[in-house]
C-alpha positions as YAML, in Angstrom:
chain: A
units: angstrom
residues:
- id: 1
  name: UNK
  ca: [-154.35, 70.73, -35.02]
- id: 2
  name: UNK
  ca: [-150.58, 70.26, -34.87]
- id: 3
  name: UNK
  ca: [-148.53, 73.22, -36.06]
- id: 4
  name: UNK
  ca: [-146.14, 70.99, -38.02]
- id: 5
  name: UNK
  ca: [-145.40, 67.35, -38.73]
- id: 6
  name: UNK
  ca: [-142.00, 66.60, -40.23]
- id: 7
  name: UNK
  ca: [-139.39, 63.81, -40.28]
- id: 8
  name: UNK
  ca: [-136.61, 64.46, -37.75]
- id: 9
  name: UNK
  ca: [-133.16, 63.02, -38.45]
- id: 10
  name: UNK
  ca: [-130.68, 62.74, -35.59]
- id: 11
  name: UNK
  ca: [-127.02, 62.70, -36.57]
- id: 12
  name: UNK
  ca: [-123.87, 62.65, -34.45]
- id: 13
  name: UNK
  ca: [-121.78, 65.29, -36.19]
- id: 14
  name: UNK
  ca: [-122.83, 64.86, -39.84]
- id: 15
  name: UNK
  ca: [-126.08, 66.87, -39.93]
- id: 16
  name: UNK
  ca: [-124.73, 69.76, -41.99]
- id: 17
  name: UNK
  ca: [-122.91, 67.45, -44.40]
- id: 18
  name: UNK
  ca: [-126.08, 65.38, -44.84]
- id: 19
  name: UNK
  ca: [-128.28, 68.47, -45.40]
- id: 20
  name: UNK
  ca: [-125.85, 69.80, -48.00]
- id: 21
  name: UNK
  ca: [-125.69, 66.44, -49.76]
- id: 22
  name: UNK
  ca: [-129.45, 65.82, -49.77]
- id: 23
  name: UNK
  ca: [-130.34, 69.32, -50.98]
- id: 24
  name: UNK
  ca: [-127.80, 69.01, -53.82]
- id: 25
  name: UNK
  ca: [-129.66, 65.96, -55.20]
- id: 26
  name: UNK
  ca: [-133.04, 67.61, -55.73]
- id: 27
  name: UNK
  ca: [-133.68, 70.59, -58.04]
- id: 28
  name: UNK
  ca: [-135.77, 72.41, -55.44]
- id: 29
  name: UNK
  ca: [-133.75, 71.20, -52.45]
- id: 30
  name: UNK
  ca: [-132.62, 73.92, -50.08]
- id: 31
  name: UNK
  ca: [-131.58, 74.53, -46.50]
- id: 32
  name: UNK
  ca: [-134.30, 76.58, -44.81]
- id: 33
  name: UNK
  ca: [-132.29, 77.54, -41.73]
- id: 34
  name: UNK
  ca: [-129.68, 76.30, -39.29]
- id: 35
  name: UNK
  ca: [-129.29, 77.04, -35.59]
- id: 36
  name: UNK
  ca: [-125.88, 76.05, -34.25]
- id: 37
  name: UNK
  ca: [-124.68, 75.11, -30.79]
- id: 38
  name: UNK
  ca: [-122.72, 77.92, -29.18]
- id: 39
  name: UNK
  ca: [-119.68, 77.82, -26.94]
- id: 40
  name: UNK
  ca: [-121.81, 77.14, -23.85]
- id: 41
  name: UNK
  ca: [-124.20, 74.67, -25.46]
- id: 42
  name: UNK
  ca: [-124.49, 70.98, -24.78]
- id: 43
  name: UNK
  ca: [-123.27, 70.18, -28.31]
- id: 44
  name: UNK
  ca: [-119.90, 70.88, -29.91]
- id: 45
  name: UNK
  ca: [-119.66, 74.54, -30.85]
- id: 46
  name: UNK
  ca: [-120.75, 75.14, -34.44]
- id: 47
  name: UNK
  ca: [-122.54, 71.82, -34.90]
- id: 48
  name: UNK
  ca: [-126.22, 71.75, -35.83]
- id: 49
  name: UNK
  ca: [-128.60, 72.25, -32.93]
- id: 50
  name: UNK
  ca: [-131.58, 72.39, -35.30]
- id: 51
  name: UNK
  ca: [-131.51, 72.32, -39.09]
- id: 52
  name: UNK
  ca: [-134.43, 72.65, -41.46]
- id: 53
  name: UNK
  ca: [-134.20, 71.63, -45.09]
- id: 54
  name: UNK
  ca: [-136.67, 70.98, -47.88]
- id: 55
  name: UNK
  ca: [-136.74, 68.29, -50.59]
- id: 56
  name: UNK
  ca: [-139.53, 68.22, -53.17]
- id: 57
  name: UNK
  ca: [-141.67, 70.42, -50.94]
- id: 58
  name: UNK
  ca: [-141.25, 68.19, -47.85]
- id: 59
  name: UNK
  ca: [-139.57, 69.85, -44.89]
- id: 60
  name: UNK
  ca: [-137.16, 67.83, -42.76]
- id: 61
  name: UNK
  ca: [-135.63, 68.64, -39.40]
- id: 62
  name: UNK
  ca: [-132.24, 67.44, -38.21]
- id: 63
  name: UNK
  ca: [-129.76, 67.80, -35.39]
- id: 64
  name: UNK
  ca: [-126.31, 66.74, -34.24]
- id: 65
  name: UNK
  ca: [-127.19, 64.97, -31.02]
- id: 66
  name: UNK
  ca: [-124.73, 65.77, -28.23]
- id: 67
  name: UNK
  ca: [-125.22, 62.51, -26.27]
- id: 68
  name: UNK
  ca: [-123.97, 59.25, -27.71]
- id: 69
  name: UNK
  ca: [-126.85, 56.78, -28.07]
- id: 70
  name: UNK
  ca: [-126.96, 53.02, -28.44]
- id: 71
  name: UNK
  ca: [-129.15, 53.42, -31.54]
- id: 72
  name: UNK
  ca: [-128.90, 54.85, -35.01]
- id: 73
  name: UNK
  ca: [-131.07, 55.00, -38.10]
- id: 74
  name: UNK
  ca: [-133.02, 51.90, -39.08]
- id: 75
  name: UNK
  ca: [-134.58, 50.86, -42.41]
- id: 76
  name: UNK
  ca: [-137.91, 50.49, -40.64]
- id: 77
  name: UNK
  ca: [-138.24, 54.25, -41.24]
- id: 78
  name: UNK
  ca: [-137.28, 55.35, -44.73]
- id: 79
  name: UNK
  ca: [-137.67, 58.30, -47.04]
- id: 80
  name: UNK
  ca: [-139.88, 57.43, -50.02]
- id: 81
  name: UNK
  ca: [-139.02, 59.11, -53.32]
- id: 82
  name: UNK
  ca: [-141.11, 58.65, -56.43]
- id: 83
  name: UNK
  ca: [-139.47, 59.74, -59.68]
- id: 84
  name: UNK
  ca: [-140.97, 60.58, -63.05]
- id: 85
  name: UNK
  ca: [-138.11, 59.12, -65.09]
- id: 86
  name: UNK
  ca: [-135.88, 56.08, -64.95]
- id: 87
  name: UNK
  ca: [-132.85, 58.34, -65.45]
- id: 88
  name: UNK
  ca: [-133.73, 60.33, -62.32]
- id: 89
  name: UNK
  ca: [-134.29, 57.11, -60.36]
- id: 90
  name: UNK
  ca: [-130.90, 55.74, -61.41]
- id: 91
  name: UNK
  ca: [-129.13, 59.05, -60.70]
- id: 92
  name: UNK
  ca: [-130.55, 59.28, -57.18]
- id: 93
  name: UNK
  ca: [-129.90, 55.60, -56.43]
- id: 94
  name: UNK
  ca: [-126.29, 55.92, -57.56]
- id: 95
  name: UNK
  ca: [-125.64, 59.16, -55.64]
- id: 96
  name: UNK
  ca: [-127.30, 58.00, -52.43]
- id: 97
  name: UNK
  ca: [-125.58, 54.62, -52.69]
- id: 98
  name: UNK
  ca: [-122.02, 56.00, -52.62]
- id: 99
  name: UNK
  ca: [-120.62, 54.78, -49.31]
- id: 100
  name: UNK
  ca: [-123.97, 53.23, -48.40]
- id: 101
  name: UNK
  ca: [-125.56, 49.79, -48.48]
- id: 102
  name: UNK
  ca: [-128.04, 48.46, -51.00]
- id: 103
  name: UNK
  ca: [-130.99, 46.71, -49.36]
- id: 104
  name: UNK
  ca: [-132.83, 45.99, -52.62]
- id: 105
  name: UNK
  ca: [-130.97, 46.79, -55.86]
- id: 106
  name: UNK
  ca: [-132.90, 48.56, -58.61]
- id: 107
  name: UNK
  ca: [-135.25, 46.05, -60.17]
- id: 108
  name: UNK
  ca: [-138.77, 44.86, -60.88]
- id: 109
  name: UNK
  ca: [-140.27, 43.48, -57.67]
- id: 110
  name: UNK
  ca: [-143.83, 42.97, -58.89]
- id: 111
  name: UNK
  ca: [-145.31, 45.87, -56.91]
- id: 112
  name: UNK
  ca: [-143.20, 48.25, -59.04]
- id: 113
  name: UNK
  ca: [-141.52, 47.87, -62.39]
- id: 114
  name: UNK
  ca: [-138.47, 49.82, -61.09]
- id: 115
  name: UNK
  ca: [-137.70, 50.10, -57.39]
- id: 116
  name: UNK
  ca: [-134.63, 50.23, -55.15]
- id: 117
  name: UNK
  ca: [-133.99, 50.54, -51.42]
- id: 118
  name: UNK
  ca: [-130.74, 51.56, -49.75]
- id: 119
  name: UNK
  ca: [-129.11, 53.04, -46.70]
- id: 120
  name: UNK
  ca: [-126.96, 56.06, -47.56]
- id: 121
  name: UNK
  ca: [-123.51, 56.78, -46.10]
- id: 122
  name: UNK
  ca: [-125.14, 58.48, -43.09]
- id: 123
  name: UNK
  ca: [-127.32, 55.44, -42.39]
- id: 124
  name: UNK
  ca: [-130.58, 57.04, -43.58]
- id: 125
  name: UNK
  ca: [-132.83, 54.63, -45.48]
- id: 126
  name: UNK
  ca: [-134.29, 55.60, -48.88]
- id: 127
  name: UNK
  ca: [-136.89, 53.80, -51.00]
- id: 128
  name: UNK
  ca: [-136.81, 54.96, -54.62]
- id: 129
  name: UNK
  ca: [-139.66, 54.15, -56.98]
- id: 130
  name: UNK
  ca: [-140.40, 54.90, -60.61]
- id: 131
  name: UNK
  ca: [-143.91, 56.39, -60.80]
...
């Protein structure tokens, strides 16, 4: 059996800012731990070599990738969030949407009476659904 399975988000300098932002949005959100690149590391000193954070009981991993890649985040992988209330859905959609791009505005799409999909300011894709 695998020891752990978790989403891994690769940033290029924004990992700590993203972790702080994401954990602020969820009541139980918290940073589990952060290992930083040192002076001799391949990444810029002080940036995130490996970060662990938790949202609604789901642990995520992240890093600030030292090499520049020809790829970034894509909506084909998204974080699914199911909320208990419409107010919570709207709050999260608004907060995550600041500086981001709406892919599907909040609405009734037949498969859900209230659903929205967006890319946040870091490029991470979120699907938000009212339970």
